[in-house]
């Protein structure tokens, strides 16, 4: 009987995920079929279903493997420079990764996913990797009095939302000047010494 720590099971799971990730990159989520994954990985269908109860859970696990995370800023930077660093990093990821747009659309369909399954873990992973660095910078700035306390999720939407929307609907890519304007507009409304 194999256990979750069984090296054979881990090896099979890794092969399945490698195959699914390759298929996602080359053909999108529609290319990730049980037949294609088992053929490319050389792993049996029964082993696939032992590791992933559904195609959605396999796709979610493959997305997690491919998920790029924003580059965290150096902690000693002033708030404006931290936000510029984070927003520029997110902008590059969103605009440069061709998979990002389809991933965001696919994630929007999984709102009811349980935190216990691969889709729910993917949603949580995306949310955490993009919001955690911004939340940390905003929390520290609120704690030291630089920013007026406010809804941090709304702040994340104000800083990252325009880039995501522009990418999803096909507007021109954001430039470093655009990112700087987003950050400065946000700070204008939240800096403690300007209220």
XYZ file of N, CA and C in Angstrom:
585
model
N 0.856 -1.187 0.000
C 0.000 0.000 0.000
C 0.891 1.236 0.000
N 0.666 2.160 -0.925
C 1.503 3.349 -0.971
C 0.933 4.436 -0.067
N 1.815 5.214 0.502
C 1.431 6.307 1.391
C 1.764 7.617 0.712
N 1.254 8.762 1.257
C 1.569 10.045 0.630
C 3.068 10.331 0.543
N 3.870 9.701 1.439
C 5.312 9.944 1.400
C 6.054 8.879 0.602
N 5.329 7.949 0.034
C 5.925 6.901 -0.779
C 6.655 7.551 -1.960
N 7.960 7.272 -2.120
C 8.705 7.924 -3.202
C 8.171 7.588 -4.594
N 7.610 6.376 -4.756
C 7.037 6.026 -6.063
C 5.829 6.899 -6.370
N 5.015 7.121 -5.356
C 3.829 7.964 -5.559
C 4.234 9.404 -5.853
N 5.226 9.900 -5.115
C 5.713 11.265 -5.353
C 6.293 11.397 -6.760
N 7.033 10.376 -7.205
C 7.615 10.397 -8.548
C 6.515 10.404 -9.613
N 5.499 9.553 -9.425
C 4.377 9.509 -10.378
C 3.641 10.840 -10.405
N 3.388 11.393 -9.225
C 2.700 12.688 -9.149
C 3.512 13.763 -9.867
N 4.817 13.755 -9.654
C 5.684 14.729 -10.322
C 5.634 14.595 -11.834
N 5.655 13.353 -12.343
C 5.561 13.138 -13.789
C 4.225 13.639 -14.334
N 3.156 13.364 -13.600
C 1.833 13.831 -14.027
C 1.779 15.354 -14.068
N 2.329 15.992 -13.028
C 2.321 17.453 -12.982
C 3.209 18.060 -14.066
N 4.365 17.449 -14.315
C 5.237 17.934 -15.394
C 4.498 17.880 -16.732
N 3.834 16.756 -16.978
C 3.105 16.597 -18.237
C 1.961 17.609 -18.330
N 1.193 17.750 -17.259
C 0.065 18.693 -17.272
C 0.560 20.127 -17.465
N 1.662 20.488 -16.802
C 2.211 21.839 -16.948
C 2.681 22.074 -18.382
N 3.351 21.094 -18.976
C 3.782 21.225 -20.375
C 2.580 21.419 -21.305
N 1.523 20.658 -21.058
C 0.316 20.784 -21.877
C -0.361 22.138 -21.685
N -0.374 22.629 -20.455
C -0.951 23.957 -20.198
C -0.208 25.034 -20.963
N 1.104 24.977 -20.915
C 1.915 25.993 -21.594
C 1.731 25.916 -23.102
N 1.686 24.700 -23.639
C 1.615 24.564 -25.091
C 0.208 24.693 -25.662
N -0.816 24.306 -24.887
C -2.153 24.307 -25.467
C -3.261 24.855 -24.600
N -2.927 25.363 -23.406
C -3.957 25.900 -22.521
C -4.668 24.792 -21.766
N -5.633 25.180 -20.941
C -6.340 24.223 -20.087
C -7.068 23.153 -20.891
N -7.544 23.493 -22.082
C -8.267 22.507 -22.899
C -7.372 21.351 -23.330
N -6.064 21.566 -23.376
C -5.134 20.512 -23.799
C -4.855 19.503 -22.695
N -5.227 19.845 -21.469
C -4.948 18.963 -20.334
C -6.092 17.964 -20.188
N -5.951 16.861 -20.900
C -6.926 15.779 -20.816
C -6.258 14.578 -20.155
N -7.067 13.702 -19.621
C -6.530 12.490 -18.990
C -5.671 11.732 -19.991
N -6.158 11.581 -21.208
C -5.424 10.835 -22.227
C -4.087 11.494 -22.537
N -4.095 12.803 -22.731
C -2.851 13.505 -23.082
C -1.839 13.442 -21.938
N -2.312 13.632 -20.712
C -1.400 13.625 -19.562
C -0.808 12.241 -19.341
N -1.641 11.206 -19.416
C -1.108 9.844 -19.200
C -0.156 9.443 -20.322
N -0.447 9.835 -21.545
C 0.427 9.517 -22.676
C 1.785 10.220 -22.518
N 1.754 11.519 -22.206
C 2.993 12.298 -22.095
C 3.811 11.891 -20.872
N 3.150 11.563 -19.790
C 3.858 11.239 -18.545
C 4.307 9.783 -18.465
N 3.603 8.916 -19.194
C 3.885 7.494 -19.086
C 3.342 6.875 -17.807
N 2.428 7.582 -17.143
C 1.829 7.120 -15.887
C 0.414 6.625 -16.192
N 0.034 5.538 -15.545
C -1.271 4.927 -15.793
C -2.424 5.819 -15.345
N -3.544 5.667 -16.022
C -4.769 6.412 -15.716
C -5.196 6.206 -14.251
N -5.119 4.975 -13.758
C -5.534 4.712 -12.367
C -4.651 5.477 -11.386
N -3.374 5.608 -11.688
C -2.464 6.373 -10.828
C -2.816 7.857 -10.875
N -3.191 8.339 -12.060
C -3.617 9.739 -12.173
C -4.808 9.983 -11.247
N -5.811 9.104 -11.314
C -7.008 9.301 -10.491
C -6.737 9.082 -9.000
N -5.720 8.308 -8.666
C -5.337 8.164 -7.257
C -4.754 9.474 -6.716
N -4.104 10.224 -7.588
C -3.476 11.481 -7.192
C -4.388 12.689 -7.371
N -5.251 12.642 -8.366
C -6.107 13.785 -8.695
C -7.523 13.275 -8.972
N -8.491 13.632 -8.136
C -9.843 13.102 -8.297
C -10.577 13.617 -9.536
N -10.083 14.709 -10.124
C -10.747 15.258 -11.307
C -9.719 15.968 -12.183
N -10.115 16.224 -13.422
C -9.250 16.978 -14.319
C -9.027 18.386 -13.781
N -10.071 18.986 -13.192
C -9.912 20.319 -12.602
C -8.838 20.337 -11.527
N -8.803 19.300 -10.677
C -7.791 19.283 -9.627
C -6.394 19.115 -10.223
N -6.261 18.368 -11.305
C -4.976 18.223 -11.987
C -4.542 19.550 -12.607
N -5.473 20.226 -13.269
C -5.160 21.518 -13.884
C -4.761 22.528 -12.799
N -5.508 22.539 -11.703
C -5.189 23.468 -10.611
C -3.799 23.198 -10.058
N -3.445 21.941 -9.865
C -2.117 21.598 -9.344
C -1.029 22.015 -10.341
N -1.297 21.849 -11.633
C -0.324 22.259 -12.649
C -0.167 23.773 -12.668
N -1.277 24.508 -12.543
C -1.192 25.966 -12.462
C -0.346 26.384 -11.259
N -0.550 25.722 -10.129
C 0.232 26.048 -8.935
C 1.713 25.858 -9.192
N 2.049 24.839 -9.941
C 3.457 24.582 -10.265
C 4.027 25.703 -11.137
N 3.210 26.263 -12.019
C 3.664 27.301 -12.950
C 3.523 28.723 -12.405
N 2.839 28.855 -11.285
C 2.477 30.177 -10.778
C 3.689 31.032 -10.430
N 3.877 32.126 -11.118
C 4.955 33.035 -10.744
C 4.509 33.908 -9.577
N 5.425 34.256 -8.724
C 5.112 35.118 -7.575
C 5.821 36.450 -7.753
N 5.180 37.539 -7.306
C 5.856 38.838 -7.391
C 7.151 38.831 -6.579
N 8.099 39.590 -7.058
C 9.392 39.717 -6.399
C 9.251 40.649 -5.196
N 9.553 40.174 -3.982
C 9.405 41.045 -2.812
C 10.441 42.161 -2.815
N 10.059 43.331 -2.316
C 11.012 44.446 -2.289
C 11.944 44.327 -1.084
N 13.087 44.970 -1.146
C 13.931 45.044 0.049
C 13.157 45.752 1.166
N 13.248 45.245 2.373
C 12.462 45.762 3.493
C 12.854 47.175 3.906
N 14.063 47.589 3.577
C 14.530 48.904 4.035
C 14.142 50.058 3.109
N 13.406 49.774 2.045
C 12.979 50.837 1.137
C 11.841 51.645 1.756
N 11.751 52.930 1.438
C 10.574 53.711 1.852
C 9.317 53.137 1.191
N 8.148 53.446 1.760
C 6.890 52.880 1.295
C 6.673 53.071 -0.201
N 6.862 54.248 -0.723
C 6.614 54.495 -2.149
C 7.464 53.559 -3.014
N 8.732 53.417 -2.666
C 9.613 52.560 -3.447
C 9.232 51.084 -3.294
N 8.777 50.674 -2.107
C 8.300 49.297 -1.931
C 7.106 49.029 -2.838
N 6.144 49.972 -2.835
C 4.950 49.802 -3.666
C 5.297 49.822 -5.146
N 6.209 50.703 -5.547
C 6.637 50.739 -6.946
C 7.281 49.403 -7.334
N 8.132 48.888 -6.471
C 8.803 47.622 -6.734
C 7.775 46.491 -6.895
N 6.841 46.379 -5.943
C 5.826 45.320 -5.984
C 4.914 45.462 -7.199
N 4.444 46.671 -7.445
C 3.522 46.877 -8.574
C 4.223 46.657 -9.911
N 5.486 47.064 -10.025
C 6.226 46.821 -11.268
C 6.438 45.324 -11.467
N 6.744 44.599 -10.397
C 6.928 43.154 -10.483
C 5.624 42.464 -10.904
N 4.516 42.840 -10.281
C 3.218 42.256 -10.647
C 2.856 42.590 -12.088
N 3.128 43.814 -12.497
C 2.819 44.231 -13.860
C 3.583 43.380 -14.869
N 4.875 43.160 -14.611
C 5.669 42.314 -15.514
C 5.086 40.905 -15.583
N 4.744 40.332 -14.438
C 4.200 38.971 -14.415
C 2.891 38.882 -15.179
N 2.017 39.839 -14.954
C 0.692 39.819 -15.579
C 0.803 40.057 -17.080
N 1.668 40.974 -17.487
C 1.774 41.319 -18.897
C 2.652 40.357 -19.694
N 3.649 39.762 -19.058
C 4.603 38.953 -19.800
C 4.260 37.473 -19.853
N 3.551 36.973 -18.869
C 3.250 35.545 -18.844
C 1.981 35.279 -19.647
N 2.086 34.613 -20.789
C 0.893 34.379 -21.604
C -0.139 33.522 -20.876
N 0.291 32.715 -19.965
C -0.614 31.845 -19.232
C -1.437 32.620 -18.210
N -0.926 33.752 -17.766
C -1.561 34.503 -16.689
C -3.008 34.875 -16.996
N -3.265 35.363 -18.190
C -4.615 35.806 -18.523
C -5.611 34.658 -18.471
N -5.266 33.535 -19.047
C -6.209 32.417 -19.015
C -6.338 31.864 -17.605
N -5.261 31.922 -16.830
C -5.317 31.431 -15.455
C -6.280 32.281 -14.630
N -6.193 33.595 -14.773
C -7.076 34.465 -13.996
C -8.537 34.224 -14.362
N -8.816 34.049 -15.654
C -10.185 33.750 -16.072
C -10.652 32.415 -15.539
N -9.774 31.421 -15.577
C -10.121 30.092 -15.076
C -10.376 30.128 -13.573
N -9.564 30.898 -12.852
C -9.744 30.996 -11.398
C -11.081 31.623 -11.032
N -11.525 32.571 -11.828
C -12.776 33.251 -11.522
C -13.953 32.284 -11.524
N -13.825 31.167 -12.228
C -14.905 30.186 -12.283
C -14.933 29.302 -11.042
N -13.907 29.323 -10.223
C -13.825 28.407 -9.099
C -14.122 29.022 -7.750
N -14.967 30.029 -7.703
C -15.252 30.719 -6.445
C -15.774 29.800 -5.347
N -16.522 28.765 -5.687
C -17.093 27.884 -4.687
C -16.167 26.750 -4.286
N -14.922 26.782 -4.728
C -14.006 25.677 -4.448
C -13.667 25.615 -2.964
N -13.564 24.404 -2.463
C -13.185 24.171 -1.073
C -11.703 24.430 -0.895
N -11.319 24.899 0.281
C -9.902 25.118 0.565
C -9.148 23.793 0.622
N -9.866 22.682 0.719
C -9.227 21.372 0.846
C -8.869 20.741 -0.493
N -9.392 21.262 -1.598
C -9.066 20.642 -2.879
C -8.048 21.485 -3.641
N -7.563 20.935 -4.753
C -6.510 21.605 -5.531
C -6.966 22.967 -6.059
N -8.224 23.075 -6.485
C -8.717 24.346 -7.018
C -8.739 25.399 -5.914
N -9.239 25.031 -4.748
C -9.248 25.962 -3.624
C -7.854 26.352 -3.195
N -6.937 25.401 -3.194
C -5.554 25.703 -2.837
C -4.909 26.608 -3.870
N -5.251 26.417 -5.137
C -4.745 27.298 -6.183
C -5.252 28.715 -5.981
N -6.566 28.843 -5.748
C -7.130 30.181 -5.515
C -6.418 30.853 -4.352
N -6.276 30.144 -3.243
C -5.629 30.703 -2.061
C -4.169 31.052 -2.373
N -3.481 30.190 -3.131
C -2.095 30.453 -3.492
C -1.936 31.713 -4.332
N -2.841 31.896 -5.299
C -2.791 33.100 -6.133
C -3.051 34.335 -5.277
N -4.101 34.272 -4.486
C -4.444 35.414 -3.633
C -3.284 35.739 -2.699
N -2.753 34.720 -2.033
C -1.671 34.958 -1.079
C -0.410 35.492 -1.743
N -0.007 34.909 -2.873
C 1.247 35.339 -3.484
C 1.181 36.769 -4.009
N -0.010 37.213 -4.417
C -0.127 38.576 -4.930
C -0.481 39.594 -3.847
N -1.253 39.184 -2.849
C -1.673 40.167 -1.850
C -0.751 40.251 -0.642
N -0.128 39.137 -0.245
C 0.677 39.136 0.981
C 1.775 40.199 0.985
N 2.562 40.347 -0.087
C 3.605 41.383 -0.035
C 3.031 42.801 0.053
N 1.912 43.030 -0.647
C 1.284 44.356 -0.557
C 0.694 44.576 0.833
N 0.023 43.557 1.371
C -0.528 43.671 2.724
C 0.572 43.973 3.738
N 1.714 43.311 3.607
C 2.816 43.524 4.547
C 3.325 44.966 4.479
N 3.527 45.481 3.282
C 4.008 46.859 3.132
C 2.977 47.859 3.659
N 1.699 47.626 3.348
C 0.640 48.528 3.803
C 0.468 48.459 5.317
N 0.516 47.261 5.888
C 0.382 47.087 7.342
C 1.486 47.832 8.079
N 2.715 47.664 7.611
C 3.850 48.332 8.257
C 3.698 49.853 8.167
N 3.243 50.342 7.007
C 3.072 51.786 6.829
C 1.929 52.328 7.681
N 0.875 51.524 7.874
C -0.209 51.945 8.772
C 0.282 51.947 10.216
N 1.053 50.936 10.590
C 1.546 50.822 11.971
C 2.489 51.964 12.334
N 3.309 52.407 11.372
C 4.251 53.488 11.700
C 3.675 54.879 11.436
N 2.395 54.929 11.027
C 1.726 56.217 10.847
C 1.918 56.857 9.487
N 2.584 56.184 8.561
C 2.789 56.733 7.221
C 1.482 56.765 6.444
N 0.680 55.706 6.602
C -0.606 55.613 5.903
C -1.761 55.684 6.887
N -2.852 56.278 6.441
C -4.103 56.225 7.187
C -4.606 54.782 7.082
N -4.978 54.159 8.205
C -5.493 52.785 8.124
C -6.713 52.706 7.208
N -6.805 51.592 6.491
C -7.915 51.407 5.564
C -8.042 49.956 5.149
N -8.963 49.693 4.268
C -9.226 48.351 3.763
C -8.067 47.937 2.857
N -7.286 46.970 3.299
C -6.103 46.561 2.539
C -6.469 45.811 1.263
N -7.567 45.063 1.274
C -7.982 44.388 0.045
C -8.375 45.407 -1.027
N -9.041 46.469 -0.613
C -9.375 47.538 -1.560
C -8.098 48.189 -2.076
N -7.122 48.369 -1.206
C -5.845 48.956 -1.627
C -5.164 48.071 -2.674
N -5.176 46.759 -2.462
C -4.596 45.835 -3.439
C -5.325 45.972 -4.772
N -6.656 46.051 -4.722
C -7.438 46.206 -5.953
C -7.103 47.520 -6.653
N -6.885 48.581 -5.879
C -6.542 49.869 -6.476
C -5.168 49.841 -7.140
N -4.244 49.088 -6.546
C -2.880 49.055 -7.068
C -2.700 48.037 -8.200
N -3.297 46.866 -8.077
C -3.085 45.803 -9.069
C -4.230 45.672 -10.063
N -5.421 46.058 -9.660
C -6.602 45.872 -10.501
C -6.513 46.474 -11.891
N -6.052 47.725 -12.023
C -5.996 48.306 -13.366
C -5.109 47.517 -14.337
N -4.003 46.956 -13.839
C -3.104 46.189 -14.703
C -3.784 44.894 -15.142
N -4.461 44.230 -14.209
C -5.158 42.978 -14.525
C -6.259 43.232 -15.545
N -7.053 44.260 -15.308
C -8.153 44.566 -16.227
C -7.618 44.934 -17.612
N -6.576 45.749 -17.660
C -6.004 46.138 -18.953
C -5.537 44.912 -19.727
N -4.922 43.971 -19.031
C -4.434 42.745 -19.682
C -5.598 41.882 -20.160
N -6.615 41.741 -19.315
C -7.742 40.869 -19.656
C -8.549 41.382 -20.833
N -8.674 42.703 -20.964
C -9.498 43.227 -22.059
C -8.674 43.719 -23.239
N -7.342 43.557 -23.157
C -6.502 43.833 -24.314
C -6.089 45.277 -24.506
N -6.070 46.063 -23.433
C -5.565 47.432 -23.558
C -4.045 47.411 -23.684
N -3.462 48.541 -23.954
C -2.006 48.616 -24.103
C -1.327 48.224 -22.799
N -0.129 47.681 -22.893
C 0.611 47.324 -21.678
C 0.923 48.556 -20.838
N 0.962 48.375 -19.535
C 1.326 49.459 -18.632
C 2.833 49.675 -18.691
N 3.225 50.938 -18.694
C 4.638 51.318 -18.693
C 5.071 51.588 -17.257
N 6.375 51.707 -17.017
C 6.828 52.094 -15.676
C 6.216 53.423 -15.218
N 6.001 54.344 -16.156
C 5.371 55.625 -15.816
C 3.925 55.410 -15.372
N 3.219 54.504 -16.033
C 1.843 54.184 -15.634
C 1.813 53.594 -14.226
N 2.742 52.693 -13.944
C 2.808 52.070 -12.618
C 3.104 53.136 -11.566
N 4.006 54.034 -11.876
C 4.331 55.121 -10.949
C 3.099 55.988 -10.683
N 2.320 56.266 -11.712
C 1.097 57.062 -11.550
C 0.084 56.340 -10.666
N -0.070 55.007 -10.863
C -0.982 54.218 -10.017
C -0.589 54.334 -8.545
N 0.690 54.146 -8.278
C 1.181 54.202 -6.893
C 0.999 55.596 -6.321
N 1.373 56.621 -7.073
C 1.251 57.993 -6.568
C -0.206 58.390 -6.342
N -1.106 57.971 -7.239
C -2.532 58.261 -7.044
C -3.052 57.580 -5.784
N -2.644 56.328 -5.566
C -3.046 55.623 -4.351
C -2.515 56.343 -3.114
N -1.241 56.690 -3.121
C -0.638 57.341 -1.956
C -1.251 58.699 -1.674
N -1.610 59.414 -2.703
C -2.232 60.729 -2.524
C -3.488 60.640 -1.634
N -4.222 59.557 -1.775
C -5.434 59.395 -0.989
C -5.231 58.746 0.380
N -4.054 58.175 0.651
C -3.859 57.418 1.878
C -2.718 57.901 2.781
N -1.839 58.771 2.289
C -0.747 59.234 3.129
C -1.290 60.004 4.332
N -0.774 59.704 5.508
C -1.273 60.301 6.747
C -1.025 61.805 6.792
N 0.102 62.280 6.286
C 0.391 63.703 6.390
C -0.336 64.554 5.370
N -1.134 63.892 4.481
C -1.885 64.654 3.483
C -3.377 64.647 3.755
N -3.791 64.122 4.936
C -5.223 64.122 5.248
C -5.580 65.274 6.137
